[in-house]
mmCIF file of C-alpha atoms in Angstrom:
data_model
loop_
_atom_site.group_PDB
_atom_site.id
_atom_site.type_symbol
_atom_site.label_atom_id
_atom_site.label_comp_id
_atom_site.label_asym_id
_atom_site.label_seq_id
_atom_site.Cartn_x
_atom_site.Cartn_y
_atom_site.Cartn_z
ATOM 1 C CA MET B 38 -0.139 0.062 -0.056
ATOM 2 C CA TYR B 39 0.676 3.676 -0.143
ATOM 3 C CA PRO B 40 2.354 5.853 2.900
ATOM 4 C CA LEU B 41 -0.923 7.516 3.579
ATOM 5 C CA ALA B 42 -2.745 3.593 4.088
ATOM 6 C CA HIS B 43 0.056 2.571 6.077
ATOM 7 C CA LEU B 44 -0.454 5.443 8.153
ATOM 8 C CA TYR B 45 -4.088 5.028 9.269
ATOM 9 C CA LEU B 46 -3.540 1.348 9.428
ATOM 10 C CA THR B 47 -0.776 1.945 11.708
ATOM 11 C CA LYS B 48 -2.869 4.359 13.581
ATOM 12 C CA LYS B 49 -6.663 2.146 13.900
ATOM 13 C CA ALA B 50 -3.589 -0.777 14.985
ATOM 14 C CA LEU B 51 -2.049 1.289 18.588
ATOM 15 C CA ASN B 52 -4.838 3.626 19.012
ATOM 16 C CA ARG B 53 -1.683 6.225 18.018
ATOM 17 C CA LEU B 54 0.590 7.888 16.412
ATOM 18 C CA THR B 55 4.285 9.632 16.825
ATOM 19 C CA PRO B 56 6.624 10.525 14.578
ATOM 20 C CA THR B 57 8.229 7.493 15.114
ATOM 21 C CA LEU B 58 5.432 5.415 14.348
ATOM 22 C CA ALA B 59 4.941 6.736 11.220
ATOM 23 C CA LEU B 60 7.999 6.591 10.050
ATOM 24 C CA GLY B 61 7.751 3.179 11.103
ATOM 25 C CA SER B 62 5.038 2.572 9.099
ATOM 26 C CA VAL B 63 7.057 3.103 5.927
ATOM 27 C CA LEU B 64 10.084 1.866 6.333
ATOM 28 C CA PRO B 65 10.513 -1.436 3.846
ATOM 29 C CA ASP B 66 9.093 1.298 1.491
ATOM 30 C CA VAL B 67 12.278 3.586 2.364
ATOM 31 C CA LEU B 68 13.799 0.241 1.994
ATOM 32 C CA THR B 69 12.154 -1.329 -1.363
ATOM 33 C CA SER B 70 13.008 2.989 -2.158
ATOM 34 C CA ALA B 71 16.734 2.921 -1.943
ATOM 35 C CA GLY B 72 16.978 -0.181 -3.309
ATOM 36 C CA LEU B 73 16.825 -3.048 -1.013
ATOM 37 C CA ASP B 74 14.757 -5.611 -2.850
ATOM 38 C CA TRP B 75 11.349 -6.179 -1.375
ATOM 39 C CA GLN B 76 10.573 -9.491 -0.465
ATOM 40 C CA THR B 77 13.412 -8.527 2.252
ATOM 41 C CA ALA B 78 12.378 -4.891 3.189
ATOM 42 C CA HIS B 79 8.882 -6.461 3.994
ATOM 43 C CA SER B 80 10.331 -9.109 6.367
ATOM 44 C CA TYR B 81 11.249 -8.542 10.299
ATOM 45 C CA LYS B 82 14.521 -9.461 10.344
ATOM 46 C CA ARG B 83 15.942 -5.344 12.022
ATOM 47 C CA SER B 84 18.827 -4.860 14.062
ATOM 48 C CA THR B 85 18.062 -5.730 17.537
ATOM 49 C CA HIS B 86 19.040 -1.617 18.815
ATOM 50 C CA ILE B 87 16.019 -0.704 16.015
ATOM 51 C CA ASN B 88 13.439 1.553 18.228
ATOM 52 C CA ARG B 89 9.925 0.043 19.883
ATOM 53 C CA ASP B 90 7.999 2.145 17.998
ATOM 54 C CA LEU B 91 9.456 2.216 15.377
ATOM 55 C CA LEU B 92 9.514 -1.460 15.312
ATOM 56 C CA LEU B 93 6.202 -1.984 15.917
ATOM 57 C CA GLY B 94 5.154 0.935 12.017
ATOM 58 C CA ASP B 95 7.446 -1.963 10.465
ATOM 59 C CA LEU B 96 5.759 -4.729 12.022
ATOM 60 C CA ILE B 97 2.522 -3.263 11.332
ATOM 61 C CA HIS B 98 3.704 -2.352 7.290
ATOM 62 C CA GLY B 99 5.096 -5.567 6.507
ATOM 63 C CA ILE B 100 4.613 -9.794 5.830
ATOM 64 C CA SER B 101 5.912 -11.193 8.680
ATOM 65 C CA LEU B 102 3.350 -10.163 11.308
ATOM 66 C CA PRO B 103 0.941 -10.369 8.867
ATOM 67 C CA GLY B 104 0.728 -6.290 8.728
ATOM 68 C CA LEU B 105 -0.832 -4.776 5.972
ATOM 69 C CA ASP B 106 1.491 -5.537 2.872
ATOM 70 C CA TYR B 107 0.985 -9.825 4.063
ATOM 71 C CA TYR B 108 -3.161 -8.922 3.325
ATOM 72 C CA SER B 109 -2.772 -6.052 0.447
ATOM 73 C CA ASP B 110 -0.197 -8.300 -1.761
ATOM 74 C CA ILE B 111 0.660 -12.039 -0.943
ATOM 75 C CA SER B 112 -2.870 -13.324 0.661
ATOM 76 C CA TYR B 113 -6.591 -11.418 1.535
ATOM 77 C CA ARG B 114 -9.387 -14.375 2.774
ATOM 78 C CA ASN B 115 -7.742 -17.581 1.565
ATOM 79 C CA GLN B 116 -7.712 -15.898 -1.999
ATOM 80 C CA ALA B 117 -4.460 -13.244 -3.961
ATOM 81 C CA GLY B 118 -4.264 -10.053 -1.416
ATOM 82 C CA PHE B 119 -6.740 -7.728 -2.053
ATOM 83 C CA ALA B 120 -4.164 -5.406 -4.629
ATOM 84 C CA PHE B 121 -3.937 -8.453 -6.582
ATOM 85 C CA GLN B 122 -7.389 -9.992 -6.592
ATOM 86 C CA ASN B 123 -8.025 -6.754 -8.428
ATOM 87 C CA ALA B 124 -5.292 -6.062 -10.396
ATOM 88 C CA LYS B 125 -5.928 -7.959 -13.085
ATOM 89 C CA TYR B 126 -8.757 -5.736 -14.033
ATOM 90 C CA LEU B 127 -5.715 -3.095 -15.701
ATOM 91 C CA ALA B 128 -3.714 -6.246 -17.012
ATOM 92 C CA LYS B 129 -5.040 -4.717 -20.338
ATOM 93 C CA ASP B 130 -4.713 -1.188 -19.604
ATOM 94 C CA LEU B 131 -1.224 -1.806 -18.934
ATOM 95 C CA ALA B 132 -0.530 -4.114 -21.886
ATOM 96 C CA ALA B 133 -1.876 -1.860 -23.916
ATOM 97 C CA LEU B 134 0.528 0.839 -22.528
ATOM 98 C CA LYS B 135 3.121 -2.038 -23.363
ATOM 99 C CA VAL B 136 4.072 -2.798 -20.382
ATOM 100 C CA PRO B 137 5.206 -6.347 -20.267
ATOM 101 C CA GLU B 138 3.044 -9.361 -20.133
ATOM 102 C CA LYS B 139 4.868 -10.349 -16.809
ATOM 103 C CA ASP B 140 4.681 -6.863 -14.943
ATOM 104 C CA VAL B 141 1.332 -5.726 -15.812
ATOM 105 C CA ILE B 142 -0.558 -7.319 -12.811
ATOM 106 C CA TRP B 143 2.383 -5.827 -10.517
ATOM 107 C CA ARG B 144 1.929 -2.969 -11.993
ATOM 108 C CA GLY B 145 -1.791 -3.352 -11.757
ATOM 109 C CA HIS B 146 -1.823 -4.115 -7.748
ATOM 110 C CA ASN B 147 0.100 -0.381 -7.219
ATOM 111 C CA PHE B 148 -2.889 1.994 -9.140
ATOM 112 C CA ILE B 149 -5.418 -0.764 -6.983
ATOM 113 C CA GLU B 150 -3.165 0.733 -3.535
ATOM 114 C CA MET B 151 -2.937 3.846 -5.589
ATOM 115 C CA ALA B 152 -6.820 4.722 -5.155
ATOM 116 C CA VAL B 153 -7.194 3.517 -1.916
ATOM 117 C CA GLU B 154 -4.536 6.229 -0.486
ATOM 118 C CA THR B 155 -7.135 9.070 -2.576
ATOM 119 C CA PHE B 156 -10.215 7.727 -1.498
ATOM 120 C CA LEU B 157 -8.515 7.834 2.461
ATOM 121 C CA ASN B 158 -6.820 11.238 1.849
ATOM 122 C CA LYS B 159 -10.102 12.980 2.006
ATOM 123 C CA THR B 160 -10.812 11.524 5.412
ATOM 124 C CA GLN B 161 -7.127 11.143 6.752
ATOM 125 C CA HIS B 162 -4.647 13.815 5.696
ATOM 126 C CA ARG B 163 -4.041 15.252 8.967
ATOM 127 C CA LEU B 164 -2.176 12.342 9.652
ATOM 128 C CA TRP B 165 0.460 13.288 6.399
ATOM 129 C CA LEU B 166 1.632 15.585 9.786
ATOM 130 C CA GLU B 167 3.346 12.830 11.288
ATOM 131 C CA LEU B 168 5.517 12.246 8.586
ATOM 132 C CA SER B 169 6.217 14.969 7.863
ATOM 133 C CA ARG B 170 7.185 16.159 11.264
ATOM 134 C CA ALA B 171 10.027 12.561 11.002
ATOM 135 C CA ALA B 172 11.176 14.380 7.870
ATOM 136 C CA ALA B 173 12.811 16.737 9.717
ATOM 137 C CA ASP B 174 13.464 14.725 12.948
ATOM 138 C CA GLN B 175 17.551 14.279 12.311
ATOM 139 C CA LYS B 176 18.116 11.822 15.362
ATOM 140 C CA LEU B 177 14.903 9.849 13.797
ATOM 141 C CA LEU B 178 16.326 9.930 10.560
ATOM 142 C CA GLN B 179 19.884 8.968 11.494
ATOM 143 C CA THR B 180 18.113 5.700 13.494
ATOM 144 C CA VAL B 181 16.877 4.622 9.912
ATOM 145 C CA LYS B 182 20.083 5.342 8.236
ATOM 146 C CA VAL B 183 21.257 3.209 10.794
ATOM 147 C CA VAL B 184 19.215 0.136 9.647
ATOM 148 C CA MET B 185 19.738 1.198 5.741
ATOM 149 C CA ASN B 186 23.490 0.745 6.227
ATOM 150 C CA ASP B 187 22.981 -2.922 8.113
ATOM 151 C CA TYR B 188 21.664 -3.869 5.415
ATOM 152 C CA LYS B 189 24.446 -2.028 2.999
ATOM 153 C CA VAL B 190 21.909 0.118 1.076
ATOM 154 C CA ASP B 191 24.621 2.559 -1.257
ATOM 155 C CA ASN B 192 23.189 6.016 0.454
ATOM 156 C CA PRO B 193 21.551 6.240 3.301
ATOM 157 C CA ASP B 194 20.740 9.674 2.606
ATOM 158 C CA SER B 195 18.600 9.380 -0.168
ATOM 159 C CA ILE B 196 16.082 8.921 2.435
ATOM 160 C CA THR B 197 15.594 12.164 2.874
ATOM 161 C CA ALA B 198 14.556 12.620 -0.906
ATOM 162 C CA ILE B 199 12.022 8.869 -0.592
ATOM 163 C CA LEU B 200 10.679 10.889 2.167
ATOM 164 C CA ASP B 201 9.665 13.681 -0.352
ATOM 165 C CA ARG B 202 8.540 11.824 -2.476
ATOM 166 C CA PHE B 203 6.047 10.602 0.188
ATOM 167 C CA LEU B 204 5.358 13.033 1.535
ATOM 168 C CA LYS B 205 4.925 15.836 -1.769
ATOM 169 C CA MET B 206 2.315 13.375 -3.447
ATOM 170 C CA GLY B 207 0.074 13.550 -0.667
ATOM 171 C CA GLY B 208 -2.356 10.763 -1.810
ATOM 172 C CA LYS B 209 -3.649 13.331 -4.712
ATOM 173 C CA GLU B 210 -4.498 11.733 -7.724
ATOM 174 C CA ASP B 211 -3.389 13.626 -10.041
ATOM 175 C CA LEU B 212 0.637 13.878 -8.007
ATOM 176 C CA LEU B 213 0.269 9.951 -7.946
ATOM 177 C CA ALA B 214 -0.392 9.787 -12.062
ATOM 178 C CA GLU B 215 2.814 11.540 -12.370
ATOM 179 C CA ASP B 216 4.612 10.031 -10.005
ATOM 180 C CA TYR B 217 3.913 6.488 -11.832
ATOM 181 C CA ALA B 218 3.890 7.538 -15.267
ATOM 182 C CA HIS B 219 7.917 8.752 -14.484
ATOM 183 C CA LYS B 220 8.483 5.401 -13.211
ATOM 184 C CA LEU B 221 7.206 3.305 -16.220
ATOM 185 C CA ASN B 222 9.121 5.641 -18.254
ATOM 186 C CA SER B 223 12.165 4.901 -16.190
ATOM 187 C CA ILE B 224 12.010 1.062 -15.835
ATOM 188 C CA TYR B 225 10.863 0.739 -18.932
ATOM 189 C CA GLY B 226 11.740 3.104 -21.537
ATOM 190 C CA LEU B 227 8.331 3.878 -22.466
ATOM 191 C CA GLU B 228 6.127 7.202 -23.122
ATOM 192 C CA ILE B 229 3.348 7.173 -20.951
ATOM 193 C CA GLU B 230 1.829 10.367 -19.756
ATOM 194 C CA THR B 231 0.551 11.807 -16.816
ATOM 195 C CA LYS B 232 -3.451 11.027 -17.962
ATOM 196 C CA GLN B 233 -2.952 7.917 -19.082
ATOM 197 C CA CYS B 234 -2.559 7.237 -15.151
ATOM 198 C CA LEU B 235 -4.500 9.390 -13.813
ATOM 199 C CA ALA B 236 -7.274 7.541 -15.946
ATOM 200 C CA LEU B 237 -5.848 4.070 -14.333
ATOM 201 C CA ILE B 238 -6.149 5.382 -10.734
ATOM 202 C CA LYS B 239 -10.009 6.185 -11.763
ATOM 203 C CA LYS B 240 -10.791 2.591 -13.124
ATOM 204 C CA ALA B 241 -9.339 1.663 -9.937
ATOM 205 C CA GLN B 242 -11.438 3.836 -7.396
ATOM 206 C CA GLN B 243 -14.899 2.962 -9.738
ATOM 207 C CA LEU B 244 -13.409 -1.342 -8.685
ATOM 208 C CA VAL B 245 -12.092 -0.293 -4.657
ATOM 209 C CA GLU B 246 -14.368 2.052 -3.783
ATOM 210 C CA GLY B 247 -17.655 -0.475 -1.838
ATOM 211 C CA ARG B 248 -14.589 -2.431 -0.950
ATOM 212 C CA TYR B 249 -11.402 -0.930 0.251
ATOM 213 C CA GLN B 250 -13.280 0.002 3.257
ATOM 214 C CA GLU B 251 -13.948 -3.857 4.217
ATOM 215 C CA PHE B 252 -10.966 -5.140 3.260
ATOM 216 C CA LEU B 253 -9.160 -1.807 5.961
ATOM 217 C CA GLN B 254 -11.213 -3.233 8.839
ATOM 218 C CA THR B 255 -10.391 -6.316 8.326
ATOM 219 C CA ALA B 256 -6.878 -5.969 8.403
ATOM 220 C CA ILE B 257 -6.876 -3.962 11.372
ATOM 221 C CA LYS B 258 -9.304 -6.425 13.247
ATOM 222 C CA GLU B 259 -6.110 -9.293 12.520
ATOM 223 C CA ILE B 260 -3.534 -6.412 12.788
ATOM 224 C CA LYS B 261 -4.950 -5.372 16.157
ATOM 225 C CA ILE B 262 -4.522 -9.018 17.296
ATOM 226 C CA ASN B 263 -1.153 -10.308 16.391
ATOM 227 C CA VAL B 264 0.544 -6.565 17.726
ATOM 228 C CA LYS B 265 -0.402 -7.183 21.020
ATOM 229 C CA ASN B 266 2.922 -10.333 20.930
ATOM 230 C CA TYR B 267 5.103 -7.698 20.787
#
């Protein structure tokens, strides 16, 4: 899922949200954006010196607890993850944009995630403030840089640019579309326009509008139970 969904789930699971929890809740995606592979970034194998609240946010995000991305990307109700279940309805659209066939479901699941993000932003946009505070806390950022160094990430200082990107998008569909068009073009050497990605976000919104809240509430219920062990 995208950042706001993780901020929201962390707050709902713990009944609180601080800058440290906020940063922990996006830590797996920070690591992925910095070059770590998705599986490693989303699995719990952090150093023991990690801050407890950073750890809790991290766990609620990833797949080890299991956290939100387990239900979104791996398994939801004995099927594929929620985002992947719905991504198949965007496969032809992405193929038409010349995204390789082997990647259309993976790229499609990101559009489902973006749709959920835009819906949440209508009512939960104040949660961005905690991530913004985290991005301005140099001591807290240094803690994450230690984690990045543990994984031998080439440029731990990239955390600032990564968080700035998350905050710039801010759950706004036009900026999400612009960011993702740039990403697809960079990866595949394509010439996809922002408006084409925006159309796919809107199609994804139609696909999940009546079901994303049930998905989130189910994930919250399960995560609340599992996180008690920590």
